[in-house]
Every structure is written in C-alpha cells, then in structure tokens.
mmCIF file of C-alpha atoms in Angstrom:
data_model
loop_
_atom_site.group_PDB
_atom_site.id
_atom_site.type_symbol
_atom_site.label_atom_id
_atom_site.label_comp_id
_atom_site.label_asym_id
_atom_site.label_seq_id
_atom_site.Cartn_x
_atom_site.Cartn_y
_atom_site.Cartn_z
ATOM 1 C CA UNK A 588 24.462 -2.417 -25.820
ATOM 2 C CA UNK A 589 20.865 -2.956 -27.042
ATOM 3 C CA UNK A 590 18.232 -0.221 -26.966
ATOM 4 C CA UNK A 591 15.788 -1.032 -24.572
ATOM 5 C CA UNK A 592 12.291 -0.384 -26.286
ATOM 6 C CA UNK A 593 9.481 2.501 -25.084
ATOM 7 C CA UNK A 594 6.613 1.652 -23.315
ATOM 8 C CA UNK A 595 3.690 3.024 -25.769
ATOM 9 C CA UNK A 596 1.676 4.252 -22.451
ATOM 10 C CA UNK A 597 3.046 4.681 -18.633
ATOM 11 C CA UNK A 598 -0.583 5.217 -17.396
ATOM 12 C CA UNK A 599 -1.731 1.997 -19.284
ATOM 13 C CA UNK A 600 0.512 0.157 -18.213
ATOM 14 C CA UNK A 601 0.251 1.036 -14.542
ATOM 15 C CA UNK A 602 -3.790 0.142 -15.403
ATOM 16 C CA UNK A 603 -2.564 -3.095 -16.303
ATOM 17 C CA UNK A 604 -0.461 -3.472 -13.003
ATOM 18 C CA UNK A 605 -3.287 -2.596 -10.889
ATOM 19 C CA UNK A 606 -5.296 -5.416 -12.199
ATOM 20 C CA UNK A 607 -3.268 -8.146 -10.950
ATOM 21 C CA UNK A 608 -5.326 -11.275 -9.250
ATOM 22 C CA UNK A 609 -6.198 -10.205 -5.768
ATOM 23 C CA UNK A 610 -7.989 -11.998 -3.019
ATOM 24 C CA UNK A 611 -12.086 -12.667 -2.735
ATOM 25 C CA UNK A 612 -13.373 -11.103 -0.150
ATOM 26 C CA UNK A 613 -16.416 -9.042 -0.106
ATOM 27 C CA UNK A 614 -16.249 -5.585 0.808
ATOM 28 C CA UNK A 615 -18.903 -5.815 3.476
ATOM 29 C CA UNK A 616 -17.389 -8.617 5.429
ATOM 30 C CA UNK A 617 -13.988 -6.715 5.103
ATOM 31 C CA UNK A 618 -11.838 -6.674 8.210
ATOM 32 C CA UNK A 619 -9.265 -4.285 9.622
ATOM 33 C CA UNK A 620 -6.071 -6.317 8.101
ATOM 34 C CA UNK A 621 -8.387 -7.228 4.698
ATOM 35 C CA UNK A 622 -8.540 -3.479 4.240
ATOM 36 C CA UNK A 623 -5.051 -2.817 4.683
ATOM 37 C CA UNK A 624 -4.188 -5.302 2.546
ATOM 38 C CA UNK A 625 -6.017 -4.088 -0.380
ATOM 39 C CA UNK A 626 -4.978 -0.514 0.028
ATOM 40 C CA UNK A 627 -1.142 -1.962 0.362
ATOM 41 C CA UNK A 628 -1.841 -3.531 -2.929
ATOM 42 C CA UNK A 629 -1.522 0.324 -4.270
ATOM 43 C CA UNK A 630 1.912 0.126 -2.961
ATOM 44 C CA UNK A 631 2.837 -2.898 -4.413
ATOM 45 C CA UNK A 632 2.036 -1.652 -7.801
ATOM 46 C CA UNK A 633 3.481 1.702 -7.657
ATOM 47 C CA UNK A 634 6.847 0.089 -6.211
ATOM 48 C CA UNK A 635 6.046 -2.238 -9.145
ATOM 49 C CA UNK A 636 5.445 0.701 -11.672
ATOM 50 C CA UNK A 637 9.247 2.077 -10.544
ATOM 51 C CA UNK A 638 10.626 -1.439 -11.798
ATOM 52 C CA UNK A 639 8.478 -1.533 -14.901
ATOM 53 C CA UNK A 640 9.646 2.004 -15.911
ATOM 54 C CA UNK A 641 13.261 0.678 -16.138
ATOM 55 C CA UNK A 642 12.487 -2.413 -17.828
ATOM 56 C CA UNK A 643 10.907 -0.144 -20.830
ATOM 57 C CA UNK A 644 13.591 2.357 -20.659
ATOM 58 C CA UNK A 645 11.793 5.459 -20.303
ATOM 59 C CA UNK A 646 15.360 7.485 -19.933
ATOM 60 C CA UNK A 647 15.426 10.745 -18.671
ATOM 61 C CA UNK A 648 11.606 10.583 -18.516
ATOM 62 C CA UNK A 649 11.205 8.266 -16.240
ATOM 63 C CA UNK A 650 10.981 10.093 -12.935
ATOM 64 C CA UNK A 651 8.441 12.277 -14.742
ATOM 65 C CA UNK A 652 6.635 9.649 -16.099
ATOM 66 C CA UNK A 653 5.918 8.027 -12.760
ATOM 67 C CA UNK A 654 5.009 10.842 -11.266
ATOM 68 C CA UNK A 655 2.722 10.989 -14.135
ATOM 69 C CA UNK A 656 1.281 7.615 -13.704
ATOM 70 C CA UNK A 657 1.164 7.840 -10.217
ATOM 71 C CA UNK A 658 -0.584 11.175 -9.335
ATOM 72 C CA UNK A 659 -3.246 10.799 -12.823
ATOM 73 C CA UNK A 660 -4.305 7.196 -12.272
ATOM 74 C CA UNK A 661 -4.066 7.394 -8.640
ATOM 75 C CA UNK A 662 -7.343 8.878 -8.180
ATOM 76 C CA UNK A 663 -8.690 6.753 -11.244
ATOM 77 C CA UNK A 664 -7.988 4.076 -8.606
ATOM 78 C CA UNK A 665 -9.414 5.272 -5.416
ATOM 79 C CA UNK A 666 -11.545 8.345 -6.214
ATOM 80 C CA UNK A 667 -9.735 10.352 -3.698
ATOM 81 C CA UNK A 668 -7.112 12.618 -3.742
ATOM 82 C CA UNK A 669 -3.896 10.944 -4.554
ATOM 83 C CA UNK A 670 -0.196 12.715 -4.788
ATOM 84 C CA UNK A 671 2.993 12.110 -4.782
ATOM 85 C CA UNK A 672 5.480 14.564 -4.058
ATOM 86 C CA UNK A 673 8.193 13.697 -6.176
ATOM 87 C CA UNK A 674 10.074 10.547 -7.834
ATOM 88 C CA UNK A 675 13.712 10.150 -8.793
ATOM 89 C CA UNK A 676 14.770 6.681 -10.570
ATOM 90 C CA UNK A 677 18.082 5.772 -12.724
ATOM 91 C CA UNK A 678 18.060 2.983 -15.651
ATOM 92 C CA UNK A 679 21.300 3.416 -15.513
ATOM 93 C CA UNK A 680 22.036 2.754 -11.695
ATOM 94 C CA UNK A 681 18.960 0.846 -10.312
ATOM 95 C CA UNK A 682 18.051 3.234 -7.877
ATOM 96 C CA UNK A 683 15.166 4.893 -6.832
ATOM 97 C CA UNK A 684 13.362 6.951 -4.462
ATOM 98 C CA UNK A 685 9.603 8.075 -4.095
ATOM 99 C CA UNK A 686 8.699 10.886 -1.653
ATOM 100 C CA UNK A 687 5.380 12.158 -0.215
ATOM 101 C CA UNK A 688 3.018 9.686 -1.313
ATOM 102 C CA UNK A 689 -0.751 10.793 -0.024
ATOM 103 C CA UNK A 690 -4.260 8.937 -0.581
ATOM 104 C CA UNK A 691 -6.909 10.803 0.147
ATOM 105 C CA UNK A 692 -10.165 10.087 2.416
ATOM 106 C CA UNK A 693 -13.585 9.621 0.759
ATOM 107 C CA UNK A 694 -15.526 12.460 1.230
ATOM 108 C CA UNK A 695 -17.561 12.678 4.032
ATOM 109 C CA UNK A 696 -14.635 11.741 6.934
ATOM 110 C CA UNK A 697 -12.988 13.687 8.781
ATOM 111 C CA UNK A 698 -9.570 13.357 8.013
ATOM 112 C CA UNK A 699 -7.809 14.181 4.303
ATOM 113 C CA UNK A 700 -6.037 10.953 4.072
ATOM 114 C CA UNK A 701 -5.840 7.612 4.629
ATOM 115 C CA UNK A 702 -2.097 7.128 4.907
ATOM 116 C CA UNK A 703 0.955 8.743 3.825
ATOM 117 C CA UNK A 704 4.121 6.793 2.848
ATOM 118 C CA UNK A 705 6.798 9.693 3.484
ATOM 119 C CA UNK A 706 9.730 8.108 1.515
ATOM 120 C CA UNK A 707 10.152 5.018 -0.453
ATOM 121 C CA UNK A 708 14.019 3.659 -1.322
ATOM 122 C CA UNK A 709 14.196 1.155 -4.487
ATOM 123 C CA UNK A 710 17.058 -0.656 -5.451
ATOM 124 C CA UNK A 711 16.450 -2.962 -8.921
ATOM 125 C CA UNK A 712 18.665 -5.911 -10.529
ATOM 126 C CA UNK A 713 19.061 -4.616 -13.866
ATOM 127 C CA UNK A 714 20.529 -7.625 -15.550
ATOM 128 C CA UNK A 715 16.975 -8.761 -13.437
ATOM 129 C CA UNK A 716 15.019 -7.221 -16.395
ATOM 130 C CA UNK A 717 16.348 -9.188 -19.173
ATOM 131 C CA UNK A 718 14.586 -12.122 -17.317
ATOM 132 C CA UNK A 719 10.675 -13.046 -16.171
ATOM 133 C CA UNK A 720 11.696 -12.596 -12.644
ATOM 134 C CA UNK A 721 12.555 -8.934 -11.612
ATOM 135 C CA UNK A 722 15.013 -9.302 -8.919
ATOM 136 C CA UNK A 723 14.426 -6.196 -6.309
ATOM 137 C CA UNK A 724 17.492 -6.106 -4.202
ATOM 138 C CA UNK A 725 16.266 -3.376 -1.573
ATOM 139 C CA UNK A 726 12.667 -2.028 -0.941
ATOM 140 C CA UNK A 727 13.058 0.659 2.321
ATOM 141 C CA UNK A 728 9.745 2.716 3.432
ATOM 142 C CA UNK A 729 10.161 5.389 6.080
ATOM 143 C CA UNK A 730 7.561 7.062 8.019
ATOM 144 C CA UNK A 731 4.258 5.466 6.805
ATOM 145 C CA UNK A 732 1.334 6.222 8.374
ATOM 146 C CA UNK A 733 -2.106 4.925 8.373
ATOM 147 C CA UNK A 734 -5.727 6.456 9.735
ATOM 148 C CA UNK A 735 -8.354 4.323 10.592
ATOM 149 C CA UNK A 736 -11.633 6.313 11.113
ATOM 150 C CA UNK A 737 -14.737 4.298 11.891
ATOM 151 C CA UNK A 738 -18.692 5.449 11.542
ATOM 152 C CA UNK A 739 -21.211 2.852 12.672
ATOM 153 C CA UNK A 740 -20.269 -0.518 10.614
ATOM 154 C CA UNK A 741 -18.335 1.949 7.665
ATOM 155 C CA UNK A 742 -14.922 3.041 7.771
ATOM 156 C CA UNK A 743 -12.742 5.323 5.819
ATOM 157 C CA UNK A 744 -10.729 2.508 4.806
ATOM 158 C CA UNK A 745 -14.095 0.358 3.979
ATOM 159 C CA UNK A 746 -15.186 3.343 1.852
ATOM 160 C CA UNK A 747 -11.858 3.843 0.255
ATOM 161 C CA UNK A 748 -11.942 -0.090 -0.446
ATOM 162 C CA UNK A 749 -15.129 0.136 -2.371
ATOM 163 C CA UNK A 750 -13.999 2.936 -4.259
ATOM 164 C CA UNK A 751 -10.944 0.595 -5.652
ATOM 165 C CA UNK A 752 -13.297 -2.764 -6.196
ATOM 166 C CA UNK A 753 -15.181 -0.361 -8.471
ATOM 167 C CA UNK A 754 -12.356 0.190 -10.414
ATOM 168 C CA UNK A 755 -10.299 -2.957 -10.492
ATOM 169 C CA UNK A 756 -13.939 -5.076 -10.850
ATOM 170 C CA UNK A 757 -15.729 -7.329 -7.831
ATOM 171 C CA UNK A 758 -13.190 -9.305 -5.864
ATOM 172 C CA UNK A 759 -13.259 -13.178 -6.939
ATOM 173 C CA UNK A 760 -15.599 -12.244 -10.018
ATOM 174 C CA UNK A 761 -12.867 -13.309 -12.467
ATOM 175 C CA UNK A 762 -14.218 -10.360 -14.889
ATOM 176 C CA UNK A 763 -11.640 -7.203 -15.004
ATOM 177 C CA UNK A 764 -12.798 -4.150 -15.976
ATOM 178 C CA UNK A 765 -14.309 -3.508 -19.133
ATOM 179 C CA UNK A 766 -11.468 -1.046 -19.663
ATOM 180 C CA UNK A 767 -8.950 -2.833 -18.142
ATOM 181 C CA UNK A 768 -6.230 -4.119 -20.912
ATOM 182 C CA UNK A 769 -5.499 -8.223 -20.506
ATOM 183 C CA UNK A 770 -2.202 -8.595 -18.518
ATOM 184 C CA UNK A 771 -0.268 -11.255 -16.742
ATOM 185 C CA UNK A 772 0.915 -10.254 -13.843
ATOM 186 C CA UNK A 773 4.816 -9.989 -13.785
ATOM 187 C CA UNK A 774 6.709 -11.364 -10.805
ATOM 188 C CA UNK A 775 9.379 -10.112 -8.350
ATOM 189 C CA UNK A 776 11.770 -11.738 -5.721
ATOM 190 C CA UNK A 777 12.240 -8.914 -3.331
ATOM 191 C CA UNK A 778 15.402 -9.783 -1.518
ATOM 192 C CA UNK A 779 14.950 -7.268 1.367
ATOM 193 C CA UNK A 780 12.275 -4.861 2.542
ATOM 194 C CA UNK A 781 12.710 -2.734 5.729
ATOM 195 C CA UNK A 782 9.734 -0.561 6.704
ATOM 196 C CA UNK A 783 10.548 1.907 9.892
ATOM 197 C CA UNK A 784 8.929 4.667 11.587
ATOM 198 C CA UNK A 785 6.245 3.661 11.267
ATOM 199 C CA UNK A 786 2.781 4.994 12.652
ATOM 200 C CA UNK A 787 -0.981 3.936 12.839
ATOM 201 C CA UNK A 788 -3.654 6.691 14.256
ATOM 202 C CA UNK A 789 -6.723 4.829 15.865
ATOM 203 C CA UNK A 790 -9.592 7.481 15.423
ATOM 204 C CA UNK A 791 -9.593 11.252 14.641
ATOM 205 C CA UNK A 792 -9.368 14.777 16.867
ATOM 206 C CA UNK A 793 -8.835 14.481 20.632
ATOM 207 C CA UNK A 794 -9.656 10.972 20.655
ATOM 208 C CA UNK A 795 -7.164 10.049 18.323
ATOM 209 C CA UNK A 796 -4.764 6.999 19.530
ATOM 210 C CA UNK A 797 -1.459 6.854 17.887
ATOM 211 C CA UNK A 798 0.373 3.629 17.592
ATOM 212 C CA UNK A 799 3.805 3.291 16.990
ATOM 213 C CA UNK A 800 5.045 0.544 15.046
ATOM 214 C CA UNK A 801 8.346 -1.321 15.891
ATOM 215 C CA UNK A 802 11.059 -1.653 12.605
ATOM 216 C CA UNK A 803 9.828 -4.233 10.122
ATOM 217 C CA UNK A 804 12.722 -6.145 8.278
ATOM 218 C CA UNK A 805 12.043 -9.278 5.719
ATOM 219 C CA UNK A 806 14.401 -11.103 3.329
ATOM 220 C CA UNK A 807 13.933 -13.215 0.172
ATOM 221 C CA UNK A 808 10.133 -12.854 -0.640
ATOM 222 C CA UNK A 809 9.071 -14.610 -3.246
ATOM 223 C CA UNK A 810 12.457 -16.250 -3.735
ATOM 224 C CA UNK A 811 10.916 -20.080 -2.775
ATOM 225 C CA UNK A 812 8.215 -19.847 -5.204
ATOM 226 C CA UNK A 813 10.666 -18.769 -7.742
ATOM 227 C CA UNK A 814 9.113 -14.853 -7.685
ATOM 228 C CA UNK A 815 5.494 -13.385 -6.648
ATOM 229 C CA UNK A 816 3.002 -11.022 -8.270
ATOM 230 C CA UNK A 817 2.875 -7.502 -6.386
ATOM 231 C CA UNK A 818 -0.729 -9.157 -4.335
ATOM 232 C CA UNK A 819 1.077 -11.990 -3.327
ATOM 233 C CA UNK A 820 4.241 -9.903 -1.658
ATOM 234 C CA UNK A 821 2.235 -7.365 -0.173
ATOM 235 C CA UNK A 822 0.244 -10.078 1.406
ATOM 236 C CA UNK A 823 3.279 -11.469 3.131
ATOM 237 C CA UNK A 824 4.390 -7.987 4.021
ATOM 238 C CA UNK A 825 1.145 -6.898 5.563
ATOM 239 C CA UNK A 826 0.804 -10.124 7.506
ATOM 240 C CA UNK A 827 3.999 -8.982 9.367
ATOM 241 C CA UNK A 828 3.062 -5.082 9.550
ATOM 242 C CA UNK A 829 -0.487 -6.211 10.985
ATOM 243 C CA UNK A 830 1.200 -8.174 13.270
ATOM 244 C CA UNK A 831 2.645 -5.467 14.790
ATOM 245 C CA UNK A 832 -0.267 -3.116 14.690
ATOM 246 C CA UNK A 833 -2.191 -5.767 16.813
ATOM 247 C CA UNK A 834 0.692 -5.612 19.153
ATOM 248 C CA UNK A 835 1.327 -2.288 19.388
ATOM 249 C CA UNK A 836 -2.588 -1.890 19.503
ATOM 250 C CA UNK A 837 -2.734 -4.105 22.901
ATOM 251 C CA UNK A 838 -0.085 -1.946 24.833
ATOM 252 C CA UNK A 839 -1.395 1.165 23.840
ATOM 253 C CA UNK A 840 -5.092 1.663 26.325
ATOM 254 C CA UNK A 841 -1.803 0.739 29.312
ATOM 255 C CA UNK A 842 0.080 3.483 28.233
ATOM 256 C CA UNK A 843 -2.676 5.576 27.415
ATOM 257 C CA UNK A 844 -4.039 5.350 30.595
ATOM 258 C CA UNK A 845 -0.785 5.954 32.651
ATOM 259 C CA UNK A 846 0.335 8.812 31.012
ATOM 260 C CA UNK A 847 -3.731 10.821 31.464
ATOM 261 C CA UNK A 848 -2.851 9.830 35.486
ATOM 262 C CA UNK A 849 -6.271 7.880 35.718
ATOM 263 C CA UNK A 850 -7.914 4.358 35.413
ATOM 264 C CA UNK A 851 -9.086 3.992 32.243
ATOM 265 C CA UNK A 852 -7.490 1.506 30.525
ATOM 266 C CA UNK A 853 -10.865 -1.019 30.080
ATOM 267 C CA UNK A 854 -12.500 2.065 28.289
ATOM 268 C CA UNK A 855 -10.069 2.876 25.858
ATOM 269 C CA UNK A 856 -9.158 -1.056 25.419
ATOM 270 C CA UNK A 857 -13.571 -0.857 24.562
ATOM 271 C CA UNK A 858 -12.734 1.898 22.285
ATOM 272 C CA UNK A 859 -10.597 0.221 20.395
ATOM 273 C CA UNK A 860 -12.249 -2.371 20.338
ATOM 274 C CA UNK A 861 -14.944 -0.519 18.671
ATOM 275 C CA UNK A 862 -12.245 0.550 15.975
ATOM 276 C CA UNK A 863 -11.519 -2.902 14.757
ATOM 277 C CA UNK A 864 -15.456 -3.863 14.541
ATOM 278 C CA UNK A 865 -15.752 -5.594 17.573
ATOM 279 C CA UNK A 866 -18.478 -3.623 19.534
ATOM 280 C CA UNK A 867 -21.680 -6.097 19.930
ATOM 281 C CA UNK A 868 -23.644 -3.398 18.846
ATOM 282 C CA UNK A 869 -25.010 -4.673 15.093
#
C-alpha cells in the first residue's frame, strides 16, 4: 500500500481551510442567522480539518495534531478563547470524534462563550481521499449550544463576527489576508449529518430564555452539485438549524409565560424581539 505523504504544517493548513470563499455581507448589516452562519463556518472547517488530517496521513499524530490546530489557531481566528477538549481520529478506520469544543466571548460580555459543541462524531470514505471529492459518510453533533447576548445595536456574536472578518479579510473584498497562503477550497459530499440536543440561550442571568431545539437530520449534501466547499454545506445546514431556532423561538414567550403563572407573554415575545434586532428603537 502507498505511503500517504505528511502535511509540512497542520496549523497552515487549517489557515488555508479557513479562507475558503464565504458570503458578502457587511458586518454592520449582519443579522441573527448571518451571524450564525459565519461562526458555523468554524465548524465546517474544523470538521473539515479532521478529514484533511487523514488525507495527509498524520498517523499516530493526528489526534494531537488537531488538537493542535484547533486550540492554537482557534483564537488566531476569533480573538477569544477557543478549546477543545480532546480529539480522537483513525486513518486507519475513518472514524472520529471531537469533544468539548468552546469559543469564547469578546471581552466586555457577560458570558465566557459563545457556543459550545459538546461532542462531534466523524465518519470519512477513505478510498474518498484518493479522489477531489471527500466523501463524509456520517457527521453527528450532540449537545450544541449557542448564546446570543445583545447591547444596544452590538451583539456578542456581531463582535465575535468582526473579530473573524479581521482575520479571514472583508467579506466580498476578493483580497485574503496578507498572510493567508493561496488555496482552493476542497469539496465534500456529506452523506448524513444529525445534530441533536440541541440548545440556544436568548440573553444572559435571570433573564436568560433557553430554547430547545428539535433533532436535525439531513442526507446527501453536496451530492447534486457533485460536492461543496465547507461555506457552502454549512450554509445549507444552518438554513435548517435556523429554521428551527425561529420556531422554537415563537413557542417559547407561551411557555414562558405559563410556567411564571402570569400574563406576560406580549413582553417577553417584545423581548425577544429585541434579541433578534427588531426593537424600533435606532
């Protein structure tokens, strides 16, 4: 069997990853689900980064080396604090698994993250990685959770945003990073992804909303384009998660308001409203 060759740098080429094409929207006309998306994009890459370590055969050092790539560029990336917990991948099986993945807050808000992903399942083609197209036969995420803090017309994940356009470069400027290595994006047909318990917080301390999210299951992205960069699948994933935040979002001043015993549905459905930048206030 042939030797699979070394990548020369993990870390560089996770830079290179995290400089794939994404969408142009300006960071102070963001929205609540253009946020998300962007900070999903970090996702996309690292689950990315787990498939790129097999391709270049890092061996027994590829757990480490993720880990590595993860938890030193990760705050590179956002200028928070980013960790994860621990990673455990096999070239020689396919599998994967990421655990206790944190990004920070900016500082200045009151909570010390912006979402945690608590465990992340990977199963790769490997006869996939002989070929352009990496085939990923099962992504699984269990027990994310997101925080959505809000101060005037800024938010935590607005802040957090702009701390990642000033690292990958000004969305729809078509100029990377002066440091950023030239790299074509590679592209992945994801043949099922399954995201469950999962959990949004609207606000912080006894205000704090939390929204469960019903079980998210999708099949064969990027299989009718003939595979997708890591921006264009966690587009179509988000779309679906956001989906359901919206809808869980709607139900949740109802239950909210039966369960406190009082009438106050309208005000928390105006607080939340407030959350997702629709107060008239300018």
């Amino acid at each position: 069997m042939p030797r699979l060759r070394r990548s020369p740098s993990l870390p560089t080429f996770a830079h290179a990853l995290l400089n794939f094409p994404h969408s142009t929207l300006a960071p102070q006309h963001a929205t609540f689900p253009a946020l998300m998306k962007k900070l999903t994009l970090i996702l996309a890459a690292l689950l990315a980064l787990g498939a790129a370590g097999l391709y270049f055969g890092l061996g027994p050092a590829l757990s480490s080396g993720v880990m590595i790539g993860v938890n030193n560029l990760g705050p590179q990336v956002t200028q928070t604090h980013v960790e994860l917990a621990a990673a455990r991948l096999s070239p020689f099986s396919g599998r994967g698994t990421l655990t206790g993945l944190v990004v920070g807050n900016p500082p200045g808000w009151s909570a010390d993250h912006a979402f945690t992903l608590g465990k992340i399942d990977i199963k790769v083609n490997l006869r996939s990685l002989r070929g352009d197209v990496i085939e990923i036969e099962e992504i699984v995420i269990e027990q994310p959770e997101f925080i959505y803090e809000t101060r005037l017309v800024n938010s935590n994940l607005k802040a957090l945003l702009k701390n990642i356009e000033s690292f990958t470069g000004p969305s729809g400027s078509g100029t990377p990073p002066a440091n950023a290595p030239p790299s074509k994006p590679r592209k992945f047909i994801v043949r099922k992804f399954r995201l469950s318990e999962a959990k949004a917080t609207l606000g912080v301390g006894p205000a704090a909303l939390p929204v469960p999210l019903p079980a998210l299951e999708l099949n064969n992205l990027g299989l009718d384009k003939g595979g997708a960069t890591p921006a264009e699948l966690s587009g179509e994933v988000l779309a679906q998660v956001l989906a359901s935040i919206v809808r869980a979002a709607g139900t949740a001043p109802i239950n909210a308001g039966a369960a406190a015993g009082r009438g106050t549905g309208e005000a928390i459905g105006g607080g939340l409203k407030k959350l997702f930048g629709g107060s008239s206030k300018k």
